[in-house]
Short mmCIF file of the C-alpha atoms (twelve columns), coordinates in Angstrom:
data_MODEL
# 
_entry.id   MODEL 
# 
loop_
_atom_site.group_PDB 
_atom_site.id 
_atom_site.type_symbol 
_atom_site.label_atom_id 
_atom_site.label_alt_id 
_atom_site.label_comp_id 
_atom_site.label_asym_id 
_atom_site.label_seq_id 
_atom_site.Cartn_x 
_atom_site.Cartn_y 
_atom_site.Cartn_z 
_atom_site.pdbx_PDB_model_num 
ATOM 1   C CA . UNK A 1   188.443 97.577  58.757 1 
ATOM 2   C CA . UNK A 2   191.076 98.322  56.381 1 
ATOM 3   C CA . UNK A 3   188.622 99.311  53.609 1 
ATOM 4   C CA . UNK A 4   186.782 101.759 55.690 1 
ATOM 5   C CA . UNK A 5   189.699 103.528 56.944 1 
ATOM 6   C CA . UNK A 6   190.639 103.635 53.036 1 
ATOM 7   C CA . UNK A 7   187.161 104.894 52.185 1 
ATOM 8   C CA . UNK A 8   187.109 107.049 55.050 1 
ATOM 9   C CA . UNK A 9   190.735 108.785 53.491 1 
ATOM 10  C CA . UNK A 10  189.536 108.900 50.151 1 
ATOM 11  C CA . UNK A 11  186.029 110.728 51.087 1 
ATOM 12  C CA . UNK A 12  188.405 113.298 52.679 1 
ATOM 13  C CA . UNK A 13  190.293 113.839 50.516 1 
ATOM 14  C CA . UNK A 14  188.617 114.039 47.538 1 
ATOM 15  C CA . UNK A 15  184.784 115.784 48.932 1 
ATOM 16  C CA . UNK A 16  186.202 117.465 52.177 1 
ATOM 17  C CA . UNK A 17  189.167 119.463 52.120 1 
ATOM 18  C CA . UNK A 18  189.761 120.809 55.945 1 
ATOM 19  C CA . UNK A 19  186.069 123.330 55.789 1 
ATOM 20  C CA . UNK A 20  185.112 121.956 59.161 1 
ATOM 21  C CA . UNK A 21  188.198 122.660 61.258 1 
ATOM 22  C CA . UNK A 22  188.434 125.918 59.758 1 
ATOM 23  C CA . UNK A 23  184.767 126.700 60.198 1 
ATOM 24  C CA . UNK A 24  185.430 125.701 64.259 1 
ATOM 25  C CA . UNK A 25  188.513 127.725 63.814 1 
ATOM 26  C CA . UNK A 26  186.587 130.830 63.003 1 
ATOM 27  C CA . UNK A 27  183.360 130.134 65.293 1 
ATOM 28  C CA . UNK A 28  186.289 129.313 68.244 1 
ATOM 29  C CA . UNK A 29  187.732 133.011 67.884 1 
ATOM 30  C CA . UNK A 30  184.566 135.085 68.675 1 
ATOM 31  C CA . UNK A 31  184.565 132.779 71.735 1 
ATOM 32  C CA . UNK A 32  187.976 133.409 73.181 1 
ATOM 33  C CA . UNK A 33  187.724 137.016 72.746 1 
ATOM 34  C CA . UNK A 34  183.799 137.301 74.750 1 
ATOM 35  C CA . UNK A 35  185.784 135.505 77.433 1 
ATOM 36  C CA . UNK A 36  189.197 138.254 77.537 1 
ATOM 37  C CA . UNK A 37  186.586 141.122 76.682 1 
ATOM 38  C CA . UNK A 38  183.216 140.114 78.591 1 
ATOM 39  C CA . UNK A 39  184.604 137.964 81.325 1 
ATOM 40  C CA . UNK A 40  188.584 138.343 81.958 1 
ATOM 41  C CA . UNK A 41  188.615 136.866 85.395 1 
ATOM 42  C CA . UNK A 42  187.159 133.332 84.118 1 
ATOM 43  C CA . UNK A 43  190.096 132.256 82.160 1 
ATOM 44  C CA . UNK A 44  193.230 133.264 83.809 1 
ATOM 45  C CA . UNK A 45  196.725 133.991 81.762 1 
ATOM 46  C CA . UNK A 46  198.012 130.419 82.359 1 
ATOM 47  C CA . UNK A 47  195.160 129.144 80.147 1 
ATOM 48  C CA . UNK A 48  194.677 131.724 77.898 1 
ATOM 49  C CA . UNK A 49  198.078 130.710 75.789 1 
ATOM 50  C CA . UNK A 50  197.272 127.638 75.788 1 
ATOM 51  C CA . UNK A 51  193.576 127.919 74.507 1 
ATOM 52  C CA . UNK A 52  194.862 130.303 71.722 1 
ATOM 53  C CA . UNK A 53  197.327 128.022 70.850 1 
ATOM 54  C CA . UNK A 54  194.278 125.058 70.178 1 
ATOM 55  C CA . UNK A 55  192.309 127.463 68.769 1 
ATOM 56  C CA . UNK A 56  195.307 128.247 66.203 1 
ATOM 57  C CA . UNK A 57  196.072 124.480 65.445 1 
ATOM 58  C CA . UNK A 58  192.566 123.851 64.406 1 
ATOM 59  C CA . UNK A 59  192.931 126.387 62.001 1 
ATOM 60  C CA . UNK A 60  195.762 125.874 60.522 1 
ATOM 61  C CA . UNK A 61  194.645 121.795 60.879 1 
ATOM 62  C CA . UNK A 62  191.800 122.949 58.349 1 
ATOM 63  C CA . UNK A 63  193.789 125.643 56.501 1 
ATOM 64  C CA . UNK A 64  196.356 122.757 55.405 1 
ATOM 65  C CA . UNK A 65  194.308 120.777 53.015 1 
ATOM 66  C CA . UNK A 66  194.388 124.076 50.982 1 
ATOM 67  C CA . UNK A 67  196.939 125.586 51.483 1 
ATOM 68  C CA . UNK A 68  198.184 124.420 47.615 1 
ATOM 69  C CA . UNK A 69  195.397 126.226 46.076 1 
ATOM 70  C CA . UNK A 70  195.515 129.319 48.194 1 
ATOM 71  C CA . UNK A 71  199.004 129.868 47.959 1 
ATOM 72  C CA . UNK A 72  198.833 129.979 44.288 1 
ATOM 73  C CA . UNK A 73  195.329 131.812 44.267 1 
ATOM 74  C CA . UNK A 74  197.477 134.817 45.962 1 
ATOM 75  C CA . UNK A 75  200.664 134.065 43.842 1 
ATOM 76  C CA . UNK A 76  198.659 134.708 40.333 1 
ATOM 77  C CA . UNK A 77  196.708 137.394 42.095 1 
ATOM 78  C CA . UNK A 78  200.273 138.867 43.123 1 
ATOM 79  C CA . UNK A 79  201.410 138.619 39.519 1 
ATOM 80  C CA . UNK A 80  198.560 139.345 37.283 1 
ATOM 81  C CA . UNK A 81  195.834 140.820 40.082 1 
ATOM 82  C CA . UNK A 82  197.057 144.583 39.249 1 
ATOM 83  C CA . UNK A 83  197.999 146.899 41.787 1 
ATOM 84  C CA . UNK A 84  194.812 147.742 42.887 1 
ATOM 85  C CA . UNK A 85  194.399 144.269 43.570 1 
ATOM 86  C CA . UNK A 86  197.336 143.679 44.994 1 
ATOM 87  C CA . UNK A 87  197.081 146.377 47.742 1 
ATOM 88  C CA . UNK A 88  194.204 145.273 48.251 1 
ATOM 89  C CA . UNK A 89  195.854 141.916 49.572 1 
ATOM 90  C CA . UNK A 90  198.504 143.953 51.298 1 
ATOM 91  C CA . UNK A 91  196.086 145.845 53.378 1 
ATOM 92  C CA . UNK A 92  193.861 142.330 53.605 1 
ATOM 93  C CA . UNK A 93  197.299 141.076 55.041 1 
ATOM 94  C CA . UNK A 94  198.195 144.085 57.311 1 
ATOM 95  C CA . UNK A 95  194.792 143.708 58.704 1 
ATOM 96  C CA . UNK A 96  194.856 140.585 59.651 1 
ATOM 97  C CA . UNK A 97  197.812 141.105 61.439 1 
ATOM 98  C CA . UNK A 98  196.816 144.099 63.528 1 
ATOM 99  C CA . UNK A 99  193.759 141.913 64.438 1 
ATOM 100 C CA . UNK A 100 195.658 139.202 65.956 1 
ATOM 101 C CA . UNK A 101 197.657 141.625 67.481 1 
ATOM 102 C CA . UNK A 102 195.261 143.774 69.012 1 
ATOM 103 C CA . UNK A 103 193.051 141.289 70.129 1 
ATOM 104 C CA . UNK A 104 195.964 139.547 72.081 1 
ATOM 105 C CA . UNK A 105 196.734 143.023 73.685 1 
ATOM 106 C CA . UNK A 106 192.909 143.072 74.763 1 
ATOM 107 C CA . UNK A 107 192.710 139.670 76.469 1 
ATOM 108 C CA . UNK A 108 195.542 140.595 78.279 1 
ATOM 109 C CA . UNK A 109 193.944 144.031 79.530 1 
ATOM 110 C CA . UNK A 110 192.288 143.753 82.894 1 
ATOM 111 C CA . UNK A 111 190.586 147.374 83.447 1 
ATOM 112 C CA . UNK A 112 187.895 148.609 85.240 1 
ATOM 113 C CA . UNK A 113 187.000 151.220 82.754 1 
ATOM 114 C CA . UNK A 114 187.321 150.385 79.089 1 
ATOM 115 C CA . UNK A 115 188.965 151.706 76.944 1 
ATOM 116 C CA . UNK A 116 189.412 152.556 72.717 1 
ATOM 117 C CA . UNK A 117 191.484 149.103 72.610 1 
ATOM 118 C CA . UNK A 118 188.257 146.994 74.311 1 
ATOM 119 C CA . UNK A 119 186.091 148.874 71.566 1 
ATOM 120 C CA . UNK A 120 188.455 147.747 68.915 1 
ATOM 121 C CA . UNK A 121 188.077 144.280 70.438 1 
ATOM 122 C CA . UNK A 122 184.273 144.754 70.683 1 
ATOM 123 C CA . UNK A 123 184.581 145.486 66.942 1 
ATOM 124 C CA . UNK A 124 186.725 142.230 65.981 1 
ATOM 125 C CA . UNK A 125 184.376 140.423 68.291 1 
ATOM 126 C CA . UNK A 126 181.083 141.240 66.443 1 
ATOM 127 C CA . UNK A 127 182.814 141.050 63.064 1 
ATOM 128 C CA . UNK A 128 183.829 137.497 63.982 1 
ATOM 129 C CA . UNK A 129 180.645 136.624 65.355 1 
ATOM 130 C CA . UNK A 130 178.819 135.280 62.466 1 
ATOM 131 C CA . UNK A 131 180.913 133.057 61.772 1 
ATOM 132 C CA . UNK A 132 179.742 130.559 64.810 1 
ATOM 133 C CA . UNK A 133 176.247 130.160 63.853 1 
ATOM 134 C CA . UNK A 134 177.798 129.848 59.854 1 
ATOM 135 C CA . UNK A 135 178.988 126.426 60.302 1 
ATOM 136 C CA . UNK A 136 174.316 125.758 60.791 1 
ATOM 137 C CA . UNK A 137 174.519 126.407 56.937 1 
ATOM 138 C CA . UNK A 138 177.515 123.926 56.885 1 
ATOM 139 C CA . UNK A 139 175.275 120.657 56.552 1 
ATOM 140 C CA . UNK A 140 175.065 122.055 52.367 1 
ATOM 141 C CA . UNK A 141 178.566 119.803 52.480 1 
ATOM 142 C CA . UNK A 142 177.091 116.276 53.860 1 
ATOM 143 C CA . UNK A 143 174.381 116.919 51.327 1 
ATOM 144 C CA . UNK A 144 176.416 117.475 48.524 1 
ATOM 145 C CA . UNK A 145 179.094 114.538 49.030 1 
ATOM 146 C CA . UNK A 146 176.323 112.181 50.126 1 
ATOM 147 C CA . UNK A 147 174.771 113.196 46.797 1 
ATOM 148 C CA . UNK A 148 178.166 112.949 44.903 1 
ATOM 149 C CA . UNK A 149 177.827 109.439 45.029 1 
ATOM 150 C CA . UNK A 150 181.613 109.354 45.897 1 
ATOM 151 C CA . UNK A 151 181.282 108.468 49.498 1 
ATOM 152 C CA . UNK A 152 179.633 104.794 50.580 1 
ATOM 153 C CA . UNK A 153 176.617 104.606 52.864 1 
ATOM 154 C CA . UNK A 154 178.467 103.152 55.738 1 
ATOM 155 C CA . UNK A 155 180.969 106.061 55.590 1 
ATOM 156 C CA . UNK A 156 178.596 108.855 55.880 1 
ATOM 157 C CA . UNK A 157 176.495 106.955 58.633 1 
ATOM 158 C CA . UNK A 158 179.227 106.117 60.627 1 
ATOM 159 C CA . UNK A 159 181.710 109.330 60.019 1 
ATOM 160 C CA . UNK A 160 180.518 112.023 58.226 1 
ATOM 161 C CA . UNK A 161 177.159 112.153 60.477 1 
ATOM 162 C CA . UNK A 162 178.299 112.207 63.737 1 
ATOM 163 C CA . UNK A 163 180.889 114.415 62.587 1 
ATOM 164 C CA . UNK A 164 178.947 117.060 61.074 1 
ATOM 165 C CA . UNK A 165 176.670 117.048 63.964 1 
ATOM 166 C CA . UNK A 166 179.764 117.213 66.376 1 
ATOM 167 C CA . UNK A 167 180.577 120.806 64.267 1 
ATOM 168 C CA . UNK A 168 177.365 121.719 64.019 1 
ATOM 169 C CA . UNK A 169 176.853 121.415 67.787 1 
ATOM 170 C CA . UNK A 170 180.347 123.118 68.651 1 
ATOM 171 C CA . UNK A 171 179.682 125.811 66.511 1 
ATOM 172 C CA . UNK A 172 176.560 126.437 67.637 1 
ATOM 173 C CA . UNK A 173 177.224 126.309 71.411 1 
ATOM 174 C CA . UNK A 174 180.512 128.656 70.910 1 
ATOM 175 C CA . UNK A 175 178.057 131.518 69.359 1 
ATOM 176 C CA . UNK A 176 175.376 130.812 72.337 1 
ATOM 177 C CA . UNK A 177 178.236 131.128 75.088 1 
ATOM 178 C CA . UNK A 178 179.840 134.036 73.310 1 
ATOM 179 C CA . UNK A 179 176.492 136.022 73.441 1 
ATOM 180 C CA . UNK A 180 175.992 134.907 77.294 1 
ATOM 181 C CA . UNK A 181 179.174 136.034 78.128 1 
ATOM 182 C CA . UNK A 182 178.226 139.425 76.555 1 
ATOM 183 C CA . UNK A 183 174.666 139.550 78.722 1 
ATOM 184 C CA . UNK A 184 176.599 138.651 81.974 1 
ATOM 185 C CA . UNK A 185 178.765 141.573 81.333 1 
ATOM 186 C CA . UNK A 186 175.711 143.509 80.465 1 
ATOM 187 C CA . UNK A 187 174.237 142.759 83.572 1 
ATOM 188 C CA . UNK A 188 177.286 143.161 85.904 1 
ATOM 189 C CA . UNK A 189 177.135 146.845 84.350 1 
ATOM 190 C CA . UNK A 190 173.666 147.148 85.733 1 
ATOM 191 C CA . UNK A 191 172.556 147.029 82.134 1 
ATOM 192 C CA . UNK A 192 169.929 143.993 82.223 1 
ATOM 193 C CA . UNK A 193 167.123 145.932 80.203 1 
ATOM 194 C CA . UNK A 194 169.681 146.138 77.408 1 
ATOM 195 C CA . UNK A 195 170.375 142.412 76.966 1 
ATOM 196 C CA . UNK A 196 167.232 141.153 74.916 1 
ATOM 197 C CA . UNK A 197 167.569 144.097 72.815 1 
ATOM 198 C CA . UNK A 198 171.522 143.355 72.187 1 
ATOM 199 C CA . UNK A 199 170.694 139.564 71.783 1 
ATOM 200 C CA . UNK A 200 167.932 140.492 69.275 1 
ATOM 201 C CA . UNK A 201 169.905 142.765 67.189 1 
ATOM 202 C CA . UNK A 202 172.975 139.919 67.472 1 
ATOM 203 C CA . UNK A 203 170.799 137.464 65.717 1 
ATOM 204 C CA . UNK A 204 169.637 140.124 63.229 1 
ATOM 205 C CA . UNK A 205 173.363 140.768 62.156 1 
ATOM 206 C CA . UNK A 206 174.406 137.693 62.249 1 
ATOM 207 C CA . UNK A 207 171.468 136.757 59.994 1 
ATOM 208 C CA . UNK A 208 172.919 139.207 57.178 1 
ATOM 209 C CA . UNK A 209 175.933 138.204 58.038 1 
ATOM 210 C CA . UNK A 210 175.184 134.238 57.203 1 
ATOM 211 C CA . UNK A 211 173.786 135.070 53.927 1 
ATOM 212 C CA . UNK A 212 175.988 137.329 53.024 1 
ATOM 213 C CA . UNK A 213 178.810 134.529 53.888 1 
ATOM 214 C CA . UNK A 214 176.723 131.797 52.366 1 
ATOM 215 C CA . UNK A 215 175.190 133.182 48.984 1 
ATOM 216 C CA . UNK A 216 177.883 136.516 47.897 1 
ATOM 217 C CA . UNK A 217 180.688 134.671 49.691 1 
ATOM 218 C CA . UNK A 218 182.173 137.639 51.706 1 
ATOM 219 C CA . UNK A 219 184.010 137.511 54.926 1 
ATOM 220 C CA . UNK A 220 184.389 138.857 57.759 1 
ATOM 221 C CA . UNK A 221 187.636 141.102 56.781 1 
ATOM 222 C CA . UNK A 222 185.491 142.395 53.819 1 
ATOM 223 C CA . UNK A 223 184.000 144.787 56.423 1 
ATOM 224 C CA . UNK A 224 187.518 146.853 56.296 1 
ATOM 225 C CA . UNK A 225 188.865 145.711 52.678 1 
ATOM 226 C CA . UNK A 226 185.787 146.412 50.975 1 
ATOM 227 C CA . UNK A 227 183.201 148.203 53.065 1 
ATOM 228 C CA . UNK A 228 181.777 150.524 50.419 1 
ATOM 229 C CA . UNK A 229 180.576 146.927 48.505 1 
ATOM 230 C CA . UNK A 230 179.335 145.087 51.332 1 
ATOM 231 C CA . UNK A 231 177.047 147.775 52.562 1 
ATOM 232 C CA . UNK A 232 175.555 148.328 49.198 1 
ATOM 233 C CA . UNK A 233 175.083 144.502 48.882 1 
ATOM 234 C CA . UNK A 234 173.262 144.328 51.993 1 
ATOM 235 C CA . UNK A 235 171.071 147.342 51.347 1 
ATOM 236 C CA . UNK A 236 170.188 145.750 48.077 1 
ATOM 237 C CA . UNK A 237 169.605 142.515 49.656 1 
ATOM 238 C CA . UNK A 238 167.398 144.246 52.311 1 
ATOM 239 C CA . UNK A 239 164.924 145.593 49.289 1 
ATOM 240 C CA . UNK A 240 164.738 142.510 47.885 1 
ATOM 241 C CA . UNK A 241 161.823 140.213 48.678 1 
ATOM 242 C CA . UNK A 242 163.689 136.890 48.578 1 
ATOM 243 C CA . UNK A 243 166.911 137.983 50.418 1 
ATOM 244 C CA . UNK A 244 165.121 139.685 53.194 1 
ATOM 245 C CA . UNK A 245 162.496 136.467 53.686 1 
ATOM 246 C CA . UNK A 246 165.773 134.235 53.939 1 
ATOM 247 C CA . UNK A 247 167.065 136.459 56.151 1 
ATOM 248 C CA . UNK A 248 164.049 136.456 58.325 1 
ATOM 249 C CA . UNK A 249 163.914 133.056 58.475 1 
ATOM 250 C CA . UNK A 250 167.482 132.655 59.773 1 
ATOM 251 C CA . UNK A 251 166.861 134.861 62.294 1 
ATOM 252 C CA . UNK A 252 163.774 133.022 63.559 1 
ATOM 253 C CA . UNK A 253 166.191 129.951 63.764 1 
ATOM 254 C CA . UNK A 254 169.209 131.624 65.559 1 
ATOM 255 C CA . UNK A 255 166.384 133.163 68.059 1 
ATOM 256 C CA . UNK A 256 165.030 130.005 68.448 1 
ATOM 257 C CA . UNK A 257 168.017 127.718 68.706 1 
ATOM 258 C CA . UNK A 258 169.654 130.423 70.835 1 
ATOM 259 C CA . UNK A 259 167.190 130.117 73.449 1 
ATOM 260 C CA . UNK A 260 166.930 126.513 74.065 1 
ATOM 261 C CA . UNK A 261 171.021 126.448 73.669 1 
ATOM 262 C CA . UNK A 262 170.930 129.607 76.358 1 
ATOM 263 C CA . UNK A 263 167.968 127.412 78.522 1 
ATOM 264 C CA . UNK A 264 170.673 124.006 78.510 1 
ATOM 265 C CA . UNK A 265 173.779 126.040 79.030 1 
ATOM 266 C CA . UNK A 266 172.501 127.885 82.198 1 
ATOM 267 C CA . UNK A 267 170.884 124.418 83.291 1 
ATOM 268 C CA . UNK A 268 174.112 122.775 83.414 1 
ATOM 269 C CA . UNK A 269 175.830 125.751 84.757 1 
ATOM 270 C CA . UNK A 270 173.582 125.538 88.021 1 
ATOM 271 C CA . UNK A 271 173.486 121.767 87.772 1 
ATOM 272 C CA . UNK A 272 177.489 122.492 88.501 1 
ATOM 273 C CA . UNK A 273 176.955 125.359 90.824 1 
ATOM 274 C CA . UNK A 274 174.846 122.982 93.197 1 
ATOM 275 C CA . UNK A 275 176.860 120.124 92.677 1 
ATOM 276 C CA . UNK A 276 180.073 122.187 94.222 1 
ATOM 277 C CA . UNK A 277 177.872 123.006 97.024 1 
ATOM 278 C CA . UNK A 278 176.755 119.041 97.553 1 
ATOM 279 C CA . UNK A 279 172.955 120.735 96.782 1 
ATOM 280 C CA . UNK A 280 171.049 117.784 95.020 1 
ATOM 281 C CA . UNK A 281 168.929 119.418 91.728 1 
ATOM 282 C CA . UNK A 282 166.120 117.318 92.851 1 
ATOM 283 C CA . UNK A 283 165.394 118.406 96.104 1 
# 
């Protein structure tokens, strides 16, 4: 028992270094913010703290392991980046911070009509978005440190399996829920025509946003700090004939998954509807 929790420490350390709490971290956010924007009566105020505050230990839980390297990253940056690089950090940082901030103002805004704060947190929401169905393209890691040779058999059956499938599946489900929190809201508008069309064009961004993520390593916040580049990446990537089939081909997945995640989800959800009513499903 002792050697597998010492294998199981090692293969942490030394293949994995915190990617798949931060990847929840960042599928997690999108989530919270459908819920304040899309559906502010679900989760009242006395749980909303509380489920930030999770959501924020998970990333900083998967932040820690590199915190070392990204400290000094921005420390040599700082000192030998130049200053076009350096404001550019500045205004990476102020960003950040006005996100956080504004989308804690929006959760806490209850208002009939909306108003230019929900559309900022509309914004943050769909810039986030991607991010839950990245962590799909997250199984590259099992491959590559069960190919490293560095972790034993027993180790990635027993661990590294269930967990990445336990991500995987998280991930996944926080996307699917974000976007049906989005179609309820939709349809309490008396929009319901619109919500194919908006889950459609969802999985379409979100598929340039997953390569874009996976293969020219941008991020979200790249859509302020550097717009001008990632549109002309992306318009470049959708003239090529390889980027474009790759991105097609993601989108038939997140389509796909999405609607027997969205098929489950609902399930369940009247599953618990009738079993508050004492209705038995099988009748």
């Amino acid at each position: 028992m002792r050697s597998l929790l010492l294998d199981i420490a090692r293969a942490f350390n030394n293949v994995y270094s915190g990617w798949i709490w931060w990847n929840l971290f960042l599928a997690f956010v999108p989530l919270l913010l459908s819920f304040g924007l899309f559906r502010p009566a679900v989760i009242s105020r006395r749980w909303l703290r509380p489920a930030w505050g999770l959501v924020t230990a998970i990333g900083i839980v998967g932040l820690w392991p590199r915190m070392p390297r990204v400290v000094q990253g921005w420390l040599n940056i700082m000192g030998d980046g130049g200053t076009v690089t350096q404001l550019r950090l500045l205004w990476l940082a102020t960003l950040l911070a006005m996100a956080a901030g504004l989308s804690w103002l929006v959760l806490k805004q209850q208002r009939a009509t909306p108003g230019w704060l929900w559309w900022v947190g509309v914004a943050v929401f769909l810039a986030f978005l991607p991010n839950a169905p990245y962590v799909l393209t997250d199984i590259i890691h099992l491959i590559r440190g069960t190919s490293s040779g560095q972790i034993p058999v027993r180790v990635v059956a027993l661990v590294f399996i269930p967990i990445h499938a336990t991500a995987i599946l998280l991930g996944f489900q926080a996307y699917v829920v974000s976007i049906l929190n989005l179609a309820i809201y939709l349809n309490h508008q008396g929009a319901r025509a619109l919500i194919l069309p908006t889950e459609l064009t969802i999985h379409a961004l979100c598929a340039v946003g997953i390569y874009l993520g996976r293969f020219l390593r941008f991020n979200s916040w790249d859509l302020v700090v550097d717009p001008t580049g990632v549109v002309a990446d992306t318009l470049n990537l959708l003239t090529s004939r390889r980027p474009a089939a790759v991105m097609v081909v993601t989108f038939v997945i997140l389509a796909s998954l999405y609607w027997i995640f969205k098929q489950i989800t609902l399930g369940l959800k009247l599953r618990l509807r009738y079993a508050r009513q004492g209705l038995d499903a099988l009748d």
